[in-house]
Coordinates of C-alpha atoms and ligand atoms in Angstrom, one line a residue:
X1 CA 3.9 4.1 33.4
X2 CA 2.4 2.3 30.3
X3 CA 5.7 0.8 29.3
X4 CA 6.5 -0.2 32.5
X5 CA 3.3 -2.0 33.5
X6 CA 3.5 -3.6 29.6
X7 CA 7.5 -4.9 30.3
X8 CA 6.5 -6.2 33.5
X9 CA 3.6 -8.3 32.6
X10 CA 4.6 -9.5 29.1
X11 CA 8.1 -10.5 30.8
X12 CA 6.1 -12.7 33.4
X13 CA 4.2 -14.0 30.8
X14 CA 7.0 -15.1 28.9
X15 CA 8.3 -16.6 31.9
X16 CA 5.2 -18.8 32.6
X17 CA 5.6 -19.7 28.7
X18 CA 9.3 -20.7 28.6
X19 CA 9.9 -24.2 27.5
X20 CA 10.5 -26.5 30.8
X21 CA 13.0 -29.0 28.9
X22 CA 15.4 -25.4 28.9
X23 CA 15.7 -26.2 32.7
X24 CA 16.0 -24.1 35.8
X25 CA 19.4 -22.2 35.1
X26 CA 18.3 -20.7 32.0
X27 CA 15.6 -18.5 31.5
X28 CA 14.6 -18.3 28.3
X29 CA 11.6 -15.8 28.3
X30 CA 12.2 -14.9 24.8
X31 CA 11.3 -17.0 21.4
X32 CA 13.8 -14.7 19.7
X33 CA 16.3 -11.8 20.4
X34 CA 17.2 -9.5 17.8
X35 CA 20.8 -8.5 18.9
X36 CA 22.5 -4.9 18.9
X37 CA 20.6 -3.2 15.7
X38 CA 19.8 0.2 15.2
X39 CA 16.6 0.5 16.8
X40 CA 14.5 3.6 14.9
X41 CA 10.5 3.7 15.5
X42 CA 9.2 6.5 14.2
X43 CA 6.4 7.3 16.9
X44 CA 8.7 7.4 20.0
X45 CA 11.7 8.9 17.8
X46 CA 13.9 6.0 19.0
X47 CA 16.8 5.8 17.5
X48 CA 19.2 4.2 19.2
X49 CA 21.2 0.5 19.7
X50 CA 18.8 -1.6 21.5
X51 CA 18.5 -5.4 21.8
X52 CA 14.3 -6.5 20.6
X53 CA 12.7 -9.5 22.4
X54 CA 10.1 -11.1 20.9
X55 CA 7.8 -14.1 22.3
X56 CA 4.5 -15.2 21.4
X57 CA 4.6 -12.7 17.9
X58 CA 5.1 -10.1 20.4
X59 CA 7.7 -7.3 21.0
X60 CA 8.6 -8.3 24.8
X61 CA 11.6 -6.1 25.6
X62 CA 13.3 -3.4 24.1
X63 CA 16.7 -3.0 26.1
X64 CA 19.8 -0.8 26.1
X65 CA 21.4 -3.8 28.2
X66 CA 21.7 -7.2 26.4
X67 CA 18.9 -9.8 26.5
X68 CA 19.5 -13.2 27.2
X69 CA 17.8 -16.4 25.3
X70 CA 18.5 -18.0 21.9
X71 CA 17.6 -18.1 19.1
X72 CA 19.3 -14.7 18.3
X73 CA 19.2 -12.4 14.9
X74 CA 22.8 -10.6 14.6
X75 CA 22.0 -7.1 13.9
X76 CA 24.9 -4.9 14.3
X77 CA 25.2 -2.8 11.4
X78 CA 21.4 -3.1 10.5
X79 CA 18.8 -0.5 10.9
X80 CA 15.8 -2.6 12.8
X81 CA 12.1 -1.0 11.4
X82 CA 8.6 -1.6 12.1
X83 CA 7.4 -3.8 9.2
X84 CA 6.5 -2.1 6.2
X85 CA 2.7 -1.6 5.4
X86 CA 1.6 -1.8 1.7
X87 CA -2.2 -0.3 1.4
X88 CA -2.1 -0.5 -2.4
X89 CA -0.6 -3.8 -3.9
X90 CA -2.4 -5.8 -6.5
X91 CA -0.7 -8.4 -6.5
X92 CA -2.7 -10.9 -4.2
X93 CA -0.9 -14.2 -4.9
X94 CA 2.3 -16.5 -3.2
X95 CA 5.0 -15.1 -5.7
X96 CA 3.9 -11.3 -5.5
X97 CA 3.5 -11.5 -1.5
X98 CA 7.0 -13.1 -1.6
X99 CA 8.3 -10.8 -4.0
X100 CA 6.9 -7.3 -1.4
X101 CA 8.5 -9.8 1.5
X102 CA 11.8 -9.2 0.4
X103 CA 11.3 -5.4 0.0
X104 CA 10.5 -5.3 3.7
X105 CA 6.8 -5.9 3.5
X106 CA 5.0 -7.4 6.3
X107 CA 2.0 -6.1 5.6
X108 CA 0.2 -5.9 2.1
X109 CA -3.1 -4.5 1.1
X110 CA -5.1 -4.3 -1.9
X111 CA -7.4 -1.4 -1.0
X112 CA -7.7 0.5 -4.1
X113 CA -9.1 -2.0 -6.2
X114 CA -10.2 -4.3 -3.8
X115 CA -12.9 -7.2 -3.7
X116 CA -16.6 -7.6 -3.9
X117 CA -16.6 -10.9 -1.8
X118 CA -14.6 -9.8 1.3
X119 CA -14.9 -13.3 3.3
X120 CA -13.6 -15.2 0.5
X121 CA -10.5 -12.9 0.0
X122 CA -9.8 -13.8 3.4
X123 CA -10.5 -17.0 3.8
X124 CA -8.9 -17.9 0.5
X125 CA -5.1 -16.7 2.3
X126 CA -5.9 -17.3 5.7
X127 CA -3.3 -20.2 7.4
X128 CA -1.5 -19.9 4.4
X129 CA -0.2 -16.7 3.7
X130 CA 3.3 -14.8 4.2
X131 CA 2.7 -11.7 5.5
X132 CA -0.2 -10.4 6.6
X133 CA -3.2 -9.0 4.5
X134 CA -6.3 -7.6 3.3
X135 CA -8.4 -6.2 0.6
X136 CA -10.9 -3.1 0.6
X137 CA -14.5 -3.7 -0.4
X138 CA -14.6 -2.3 -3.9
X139 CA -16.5 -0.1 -5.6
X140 CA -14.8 -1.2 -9.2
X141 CA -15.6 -4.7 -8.6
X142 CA -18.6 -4.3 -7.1
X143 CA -19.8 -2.3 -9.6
X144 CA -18.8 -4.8 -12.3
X145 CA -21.4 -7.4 -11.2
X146 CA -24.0 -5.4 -10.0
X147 CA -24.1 -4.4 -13.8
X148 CA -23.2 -7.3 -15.3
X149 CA -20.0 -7.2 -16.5
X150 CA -17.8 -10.6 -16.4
X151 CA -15.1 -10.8 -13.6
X152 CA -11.8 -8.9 -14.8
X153 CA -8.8 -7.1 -12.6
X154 CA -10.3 -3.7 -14.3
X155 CA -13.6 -2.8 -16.3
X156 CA -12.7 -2.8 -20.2
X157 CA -13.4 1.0 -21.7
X158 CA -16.3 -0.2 -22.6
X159 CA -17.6 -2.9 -20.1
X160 CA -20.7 -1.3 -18.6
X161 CA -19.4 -0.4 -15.7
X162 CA -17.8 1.5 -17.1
X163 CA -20.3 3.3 -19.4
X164 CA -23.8 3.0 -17.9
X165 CA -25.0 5.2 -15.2
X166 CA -27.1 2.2 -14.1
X167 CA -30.7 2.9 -13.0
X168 CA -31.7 4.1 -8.9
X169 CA -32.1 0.3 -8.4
X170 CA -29.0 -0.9 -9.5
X171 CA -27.2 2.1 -7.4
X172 CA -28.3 1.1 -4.7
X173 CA -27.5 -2.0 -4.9
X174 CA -23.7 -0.9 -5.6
X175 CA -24.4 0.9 -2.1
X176 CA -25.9 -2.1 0.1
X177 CA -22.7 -4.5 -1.3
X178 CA -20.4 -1.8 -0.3
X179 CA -22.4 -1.8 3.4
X180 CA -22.5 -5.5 3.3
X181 CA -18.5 -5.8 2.2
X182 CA -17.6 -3.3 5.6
X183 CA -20.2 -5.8 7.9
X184 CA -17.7 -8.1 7.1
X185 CA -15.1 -6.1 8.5
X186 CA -13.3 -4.7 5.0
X187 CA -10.4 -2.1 6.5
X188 CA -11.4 0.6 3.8
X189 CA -13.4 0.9 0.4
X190 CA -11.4 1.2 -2.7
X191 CA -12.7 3.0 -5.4
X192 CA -11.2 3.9 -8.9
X193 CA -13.3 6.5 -10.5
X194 CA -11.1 6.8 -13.8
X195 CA -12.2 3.4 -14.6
X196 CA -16.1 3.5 -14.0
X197 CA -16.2 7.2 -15.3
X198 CA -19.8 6.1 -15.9
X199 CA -20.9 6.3 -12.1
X200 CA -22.2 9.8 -11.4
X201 CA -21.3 12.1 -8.9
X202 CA -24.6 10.8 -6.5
X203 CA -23.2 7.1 -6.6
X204 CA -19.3 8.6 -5.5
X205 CA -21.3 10.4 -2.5
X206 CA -23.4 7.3 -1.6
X207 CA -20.1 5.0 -1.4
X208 CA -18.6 7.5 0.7
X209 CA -21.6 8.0 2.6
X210 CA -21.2 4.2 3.5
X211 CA -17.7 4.9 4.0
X212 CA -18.3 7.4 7.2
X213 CA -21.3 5.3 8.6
X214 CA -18.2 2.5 9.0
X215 CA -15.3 5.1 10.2
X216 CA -13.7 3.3 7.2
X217 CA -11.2 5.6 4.8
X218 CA -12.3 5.4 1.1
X219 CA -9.0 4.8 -0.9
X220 CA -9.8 6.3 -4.5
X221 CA -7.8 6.7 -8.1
X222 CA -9.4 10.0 -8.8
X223 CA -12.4 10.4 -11.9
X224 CA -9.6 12.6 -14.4
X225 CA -5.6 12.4 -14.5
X226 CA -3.5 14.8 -16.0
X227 CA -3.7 19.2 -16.2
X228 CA -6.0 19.9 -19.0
X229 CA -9.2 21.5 -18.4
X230 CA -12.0 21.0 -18.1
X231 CA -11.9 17.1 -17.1
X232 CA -8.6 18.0 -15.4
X233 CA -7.1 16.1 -11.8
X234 CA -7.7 19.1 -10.2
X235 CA -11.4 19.1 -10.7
X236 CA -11.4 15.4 -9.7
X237 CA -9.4 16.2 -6.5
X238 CA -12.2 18.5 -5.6
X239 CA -14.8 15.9 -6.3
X240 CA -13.1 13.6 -3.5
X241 CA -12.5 16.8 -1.1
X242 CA -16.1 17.2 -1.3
X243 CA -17.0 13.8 -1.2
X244 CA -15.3 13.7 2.4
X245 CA -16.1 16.6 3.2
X246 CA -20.0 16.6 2.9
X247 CA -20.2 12.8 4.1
X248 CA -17.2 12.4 6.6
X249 CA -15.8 10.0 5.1
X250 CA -11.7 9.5 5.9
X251 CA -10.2 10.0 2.4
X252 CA -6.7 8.4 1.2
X253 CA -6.1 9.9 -2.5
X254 CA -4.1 6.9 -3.9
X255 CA -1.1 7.9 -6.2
X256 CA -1.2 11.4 -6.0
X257 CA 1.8 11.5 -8.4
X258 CA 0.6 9.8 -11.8
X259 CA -2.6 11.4 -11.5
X260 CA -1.7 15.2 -10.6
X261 CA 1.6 14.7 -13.0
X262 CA 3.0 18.3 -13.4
X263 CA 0.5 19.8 -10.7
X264 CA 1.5 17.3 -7.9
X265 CA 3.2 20.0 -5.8
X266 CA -0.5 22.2 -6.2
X267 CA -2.6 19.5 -5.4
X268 CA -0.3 18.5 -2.0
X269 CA -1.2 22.1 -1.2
X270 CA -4.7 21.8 -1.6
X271 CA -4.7 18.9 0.2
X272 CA -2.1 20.0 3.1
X273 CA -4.9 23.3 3.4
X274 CA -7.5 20.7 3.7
X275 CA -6.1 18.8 6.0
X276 CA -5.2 22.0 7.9
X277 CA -8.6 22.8 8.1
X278 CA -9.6 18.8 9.9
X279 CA -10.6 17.2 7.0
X280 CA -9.2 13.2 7.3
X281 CA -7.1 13.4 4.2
X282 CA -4.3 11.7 3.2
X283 CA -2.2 10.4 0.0
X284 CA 0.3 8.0 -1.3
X285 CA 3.0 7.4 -4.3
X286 CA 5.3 5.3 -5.5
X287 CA 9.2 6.3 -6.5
X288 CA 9.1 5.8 -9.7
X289 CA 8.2 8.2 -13.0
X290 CA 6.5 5.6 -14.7
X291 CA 2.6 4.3 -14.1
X292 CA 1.1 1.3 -15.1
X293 CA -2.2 0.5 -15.7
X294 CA -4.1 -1.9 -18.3
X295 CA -4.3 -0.3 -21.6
X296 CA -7.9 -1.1 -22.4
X297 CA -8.8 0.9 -19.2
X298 CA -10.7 4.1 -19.4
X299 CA -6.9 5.8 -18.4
X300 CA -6.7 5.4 -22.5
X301 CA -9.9 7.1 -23.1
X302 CA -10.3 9.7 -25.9
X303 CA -7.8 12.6 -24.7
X304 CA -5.0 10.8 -22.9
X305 CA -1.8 11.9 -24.9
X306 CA -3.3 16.2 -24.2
X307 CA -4.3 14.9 -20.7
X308 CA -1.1 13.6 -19.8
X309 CA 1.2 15.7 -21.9
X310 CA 2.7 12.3 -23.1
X311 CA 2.6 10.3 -26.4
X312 CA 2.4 6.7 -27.6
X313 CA 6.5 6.8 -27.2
X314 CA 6.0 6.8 -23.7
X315 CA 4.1 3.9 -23.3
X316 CA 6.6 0.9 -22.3
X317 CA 4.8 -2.4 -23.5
X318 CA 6.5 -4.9 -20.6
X319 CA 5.3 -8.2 -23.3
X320 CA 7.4 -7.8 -26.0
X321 CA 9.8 -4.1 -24.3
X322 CA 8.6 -2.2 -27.3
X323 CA 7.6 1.6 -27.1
X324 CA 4.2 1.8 -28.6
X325 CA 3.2 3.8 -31.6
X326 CA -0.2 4.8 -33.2
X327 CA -0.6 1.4 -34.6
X328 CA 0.5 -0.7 -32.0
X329 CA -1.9 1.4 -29.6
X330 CA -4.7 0.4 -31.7
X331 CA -3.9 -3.2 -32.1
X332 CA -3.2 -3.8 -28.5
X333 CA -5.7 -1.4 -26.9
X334 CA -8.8 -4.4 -27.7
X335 CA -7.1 -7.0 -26.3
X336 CA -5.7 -5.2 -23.2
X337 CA -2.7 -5.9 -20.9
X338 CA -0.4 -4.1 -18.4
X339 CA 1.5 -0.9 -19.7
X340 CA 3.9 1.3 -18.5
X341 CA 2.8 5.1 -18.6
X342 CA 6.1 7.1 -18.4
X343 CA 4.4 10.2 -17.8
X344 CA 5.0 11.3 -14.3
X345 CA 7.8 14.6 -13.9
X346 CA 10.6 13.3 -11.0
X347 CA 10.2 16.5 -9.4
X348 CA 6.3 15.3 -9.0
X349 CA 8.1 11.9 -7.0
X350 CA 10.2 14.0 -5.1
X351 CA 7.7 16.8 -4.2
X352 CA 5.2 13.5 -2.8
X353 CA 7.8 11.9 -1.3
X354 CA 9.1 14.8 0.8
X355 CA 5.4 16.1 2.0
X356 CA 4.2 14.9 5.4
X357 CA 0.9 14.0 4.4
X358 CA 2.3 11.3 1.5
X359 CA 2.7 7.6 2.7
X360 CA 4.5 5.0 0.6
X361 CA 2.6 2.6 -1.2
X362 CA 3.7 0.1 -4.5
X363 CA 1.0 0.0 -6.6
X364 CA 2.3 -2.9 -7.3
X365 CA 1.5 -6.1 -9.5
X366 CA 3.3 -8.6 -11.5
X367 CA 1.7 -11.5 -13.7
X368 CA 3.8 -14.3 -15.0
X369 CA 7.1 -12.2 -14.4
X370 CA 5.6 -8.7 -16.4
X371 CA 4.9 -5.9 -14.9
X372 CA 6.3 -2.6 -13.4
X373 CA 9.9 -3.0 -11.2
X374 CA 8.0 -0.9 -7.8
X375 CA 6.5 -4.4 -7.8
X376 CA 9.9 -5.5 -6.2
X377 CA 11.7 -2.4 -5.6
X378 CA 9.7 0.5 -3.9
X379 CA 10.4 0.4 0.1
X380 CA 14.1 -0.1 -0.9
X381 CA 14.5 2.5 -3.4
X382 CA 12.7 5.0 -1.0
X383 CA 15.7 4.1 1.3
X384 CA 18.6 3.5 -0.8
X385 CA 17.9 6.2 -3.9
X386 CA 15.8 9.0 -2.0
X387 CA 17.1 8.8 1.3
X388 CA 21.0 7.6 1.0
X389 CA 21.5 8.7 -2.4
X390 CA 19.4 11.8 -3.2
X391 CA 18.5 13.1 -0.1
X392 CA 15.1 14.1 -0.4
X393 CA 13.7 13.0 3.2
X394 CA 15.3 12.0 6.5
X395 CA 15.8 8.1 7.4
X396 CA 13.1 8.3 10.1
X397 CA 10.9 10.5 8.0
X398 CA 10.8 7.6 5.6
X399 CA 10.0 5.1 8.0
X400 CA 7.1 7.3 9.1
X401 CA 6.0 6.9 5.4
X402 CA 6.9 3.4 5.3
X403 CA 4.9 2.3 8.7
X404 CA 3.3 4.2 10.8
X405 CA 1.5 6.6 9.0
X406 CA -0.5 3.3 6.7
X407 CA -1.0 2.0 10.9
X408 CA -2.6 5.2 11.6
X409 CA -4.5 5.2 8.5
X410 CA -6.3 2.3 9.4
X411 CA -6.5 2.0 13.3
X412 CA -9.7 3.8 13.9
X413 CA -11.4 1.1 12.3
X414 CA -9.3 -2.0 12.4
X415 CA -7.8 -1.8 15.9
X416 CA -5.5 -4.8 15.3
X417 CA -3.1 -1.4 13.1
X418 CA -2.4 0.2 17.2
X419 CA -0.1 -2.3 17.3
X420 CA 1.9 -2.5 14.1
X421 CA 4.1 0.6 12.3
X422 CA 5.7 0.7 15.9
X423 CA 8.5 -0.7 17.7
X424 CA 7.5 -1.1 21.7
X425 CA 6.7 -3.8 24.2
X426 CA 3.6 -5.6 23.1
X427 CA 3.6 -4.3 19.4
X428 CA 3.3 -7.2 16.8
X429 CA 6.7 -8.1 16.2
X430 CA 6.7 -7.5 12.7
X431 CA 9.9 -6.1 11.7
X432 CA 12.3 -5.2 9.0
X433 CA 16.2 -5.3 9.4
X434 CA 17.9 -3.2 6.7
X435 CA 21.5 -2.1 5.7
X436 CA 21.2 1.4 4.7
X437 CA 24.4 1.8 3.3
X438 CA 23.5 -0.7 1.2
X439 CA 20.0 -0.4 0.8
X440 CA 19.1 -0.5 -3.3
X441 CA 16.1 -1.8 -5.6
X442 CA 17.7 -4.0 -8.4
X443 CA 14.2 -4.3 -10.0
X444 CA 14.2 -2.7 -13.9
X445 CA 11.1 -2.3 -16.3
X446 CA 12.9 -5.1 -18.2
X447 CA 13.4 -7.1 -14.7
X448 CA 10.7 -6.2 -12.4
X449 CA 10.9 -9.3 -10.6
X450 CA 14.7 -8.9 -9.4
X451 CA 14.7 -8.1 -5.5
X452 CA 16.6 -5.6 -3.8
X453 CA 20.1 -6.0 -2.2
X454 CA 20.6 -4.9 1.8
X455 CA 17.2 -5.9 3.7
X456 CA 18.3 -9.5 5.0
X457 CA 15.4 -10.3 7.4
X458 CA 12.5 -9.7 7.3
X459 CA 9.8 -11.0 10.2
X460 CA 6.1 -11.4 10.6
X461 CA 4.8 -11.6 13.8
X462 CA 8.6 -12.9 15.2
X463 CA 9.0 -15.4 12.1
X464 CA 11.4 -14.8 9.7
X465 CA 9.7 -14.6 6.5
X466 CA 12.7 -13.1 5.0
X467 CA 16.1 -15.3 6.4
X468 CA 19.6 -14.0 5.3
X469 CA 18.2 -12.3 2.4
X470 CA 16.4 -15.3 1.1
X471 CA 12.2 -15.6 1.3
X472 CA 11.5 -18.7 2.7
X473 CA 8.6 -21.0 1.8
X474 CA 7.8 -23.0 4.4
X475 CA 6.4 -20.7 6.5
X476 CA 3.1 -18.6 6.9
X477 CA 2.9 -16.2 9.5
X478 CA 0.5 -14.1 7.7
X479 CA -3.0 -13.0 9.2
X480 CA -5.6 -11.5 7.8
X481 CA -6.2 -7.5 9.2
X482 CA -9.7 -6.4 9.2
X483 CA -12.1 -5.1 11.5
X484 CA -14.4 -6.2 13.7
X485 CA -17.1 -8.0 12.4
X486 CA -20.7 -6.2 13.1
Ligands
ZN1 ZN1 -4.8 3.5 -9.5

């Protein structure tokens, strides 16, 4: 009945809207028509050829029988997706959201680390941006000013946020700039424990306590990484399970992978008995075995090589491609920079990837060129390594992963996410069009920039942001997602 009522009035609509100068033969009700692709949305289970209408950033019909009206997107041969949602993605500039465009992003949030100034995030991209976006209010950077510390992507080991407790004042004031950030309608709050390991276990439950007064999901990089006990992941995933469960707070544990390392298949159990029992818990990783972080960060503190069962060998230094050693730790470790952490088992990737609970999300970030290849290669080597290749999870199951489960993360408290991660008449019409017998990341830790082959359009609320394979700049469909202002 639903469907119906929506392809009735959004097809009048369109009508009323059609361009006059067309004339009265042809009725062009459509802005666009995406022509004979495979059709998968992962809520309905549709998979099947269909044509897509879109007008007015709108899905508008989605047809077994042709559509009429021009323009027209050839998509025989292509697999037609919701957009892909990013929740975790650094990189908040043009060239990394172009780069995440042409890995089938339309979507693209930073909501682990997040912002302390959540109206200037947005009004900073808004009119201008590629695909839509957002950041979490955050407790890292949030914490960084309320004690002081100078502005910086993450604390330093030993900025005080990262080492001070702070006094009852100054917690609470890391408490009402949290409130304050989800007033202005943040989708989530971001927190990364690991890297203000001074914040005690009261300041974690009064974030979170903020967190379920707003319905809003607190995405967290967990206090410990690694297996060894006492200060193991394990403890730390029971911090955040108790966080969420004593407050009610929605919980998204953010890379499950490269913090649980060789107890990622335990820790999905714990969290899949959680979840069992209604706790709002969820997780994410990347497909890659590989981390990155900034090596000045508290990841590096006293312990890491026993924590992680790793040493300086496995640290890939993108600057210069050397493998680090004792020395070059210690030289490089005060001035900081991005480093590779190969210290995640692939059995750890597959195990997250293949577990309902586990969305996709790139962690991704790239500064002048450096950085880790999921930056330009996850969504496509989810589909063209895991799925085509290896096998590890279903096509649709990956699209679930890739688009409706991040929706559903978020659309309790930013409504606007009911009507993206699906394909159906009056969804947004952001949408990825793939080849998935071509599907492949190209992106190496030596070329992290290089974007994937077989995902030749890409569109944001019915624009192309992705044309032929090529990101175009002279468009900016992009919106800001957040939720209602209070
Ligand atoms: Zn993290």
């Amino acid at each position: 009945m639903r469907t119906k009522h929506g392809v009735l009035a959004v097809a009048a609509w369109g009508l009323l809207a059609a361009d006059p100068r067309a004339g009265a033969t042809a009725p062009p009700a459509y802005d666009l028509v995406i022509r004979g692709g495979r059709v998968m949305d992962p809520e309905s289970g549709l998979d099947a050829v269909r044509d897509v209408a879109i007008a007015k950033g709108r899905i508008a019909a989605v047809s077994a029988e042709p559509l009429p009206g021009a323009p027209a997107i050839d998509a025989h041969g292509l697999v037609v997706a919701p957009g892909f949602i990013d929740l975790h993605a650094h990189g908040v500039d043009p060239a990394n959201y172009a780069l995440r465009a042409a890995d089938g992003v339309t979507t693209s949030l930073e909501l682990e680390v997040g912002t302390a100034d959540v109206d200037g995030f947005y009004a900073e991209r808004e009119g201008h941006t590629l695909v839509n976006f957002g950041a979490s209010i955050g407790h890292i950077p949030v914490r960084m000013a309320v004690m002081g510390d100078s502005p910086r992507f993450l604390p330093a080991a030993t900025a005080r946020a990262a080492t001070e407790a702070g006094t009852d004042a100054q917690v609470q004031e890391v408490a009402r700039r949290i409130r304050a950030g989800l007033e202005r309608g943040a989708p989530a709050v971001g927190m990364g424990i690991q890297y203000t390991g001074a914040a005690s276990r009261f300041e974690v439950l009064d974030v979170f306590r903020e967190a379920a007064r707003a319905a809003a999901s607190v995405h967290v990089h967990m206090r410990y990484n690694g297996t060894k006990e006492p200060l193991s992941s394990t403890t730390a995933l029971e911090e955040v399970l108790a966080a969420a469960t004593v407050t009610g707070a929605p919980l998204q544990v953010v890379h499950v992978h490269s913090t649980s390392v060789a107890f990622t298949a335990r820790h999905l159990r714990l969290i899949g008995e959680a979840h069992a029992r209604g706790l709002d818990v969820t997780t994410e990783c990347y497909p890659y075995t590989a981390g990155m972080t900034d090596l000045s960060s508290g990841v590096f503190d006293e312990g890491w090589r026993d924590a992680l069962g790793i040493d300086y060998g496995d640290l890939l230094w993108p600057a210069t491609g050397e493998r680090l050693t004792a020395e070059t730790f210690a030289r490089y470790r005060p001035q900081g920079g991005l480093v590779a952490i190969f210290s995640i088992p692939e059995d750890a990737v597959r195990a997250a990837l293949a577990h309902p609970l586990v969305m996709v999300a790139s962690d991704s970030v790239l500064r002048d060129g450096l950085g880790h290849p999921r930056s330009a290669g996850t969504n496509a080597r989810v589909l063209g390594h895991y799925v085509r290749e290896q096998r590890v999870l279903p096509l649709m199951e990956a699209l679930r992963k890739l688009s409706l489960m991040p929706a559903q993360r978020l659309e309790r408290r930013v409504p606007g996410f009911r009507n993206k991660g699906r394909i159906r008449v009056g969804a947004d019409a952001d949408l990825t069009l793939f080849d998935q017998e071509r599907v492949i990341d190209r992106s190496t830790y030596a070329a992290p920039a290089t974007p994937p082959d077989g995902i030749p359009y890409v569109l944001v609320a019915g624009v192309p942001v992705v044309d032929r394979g090529q990101v175009r700049r002279d468009v900016a469909p992009g919106r800001g997602v957040r939720a209602p202002l209070r």
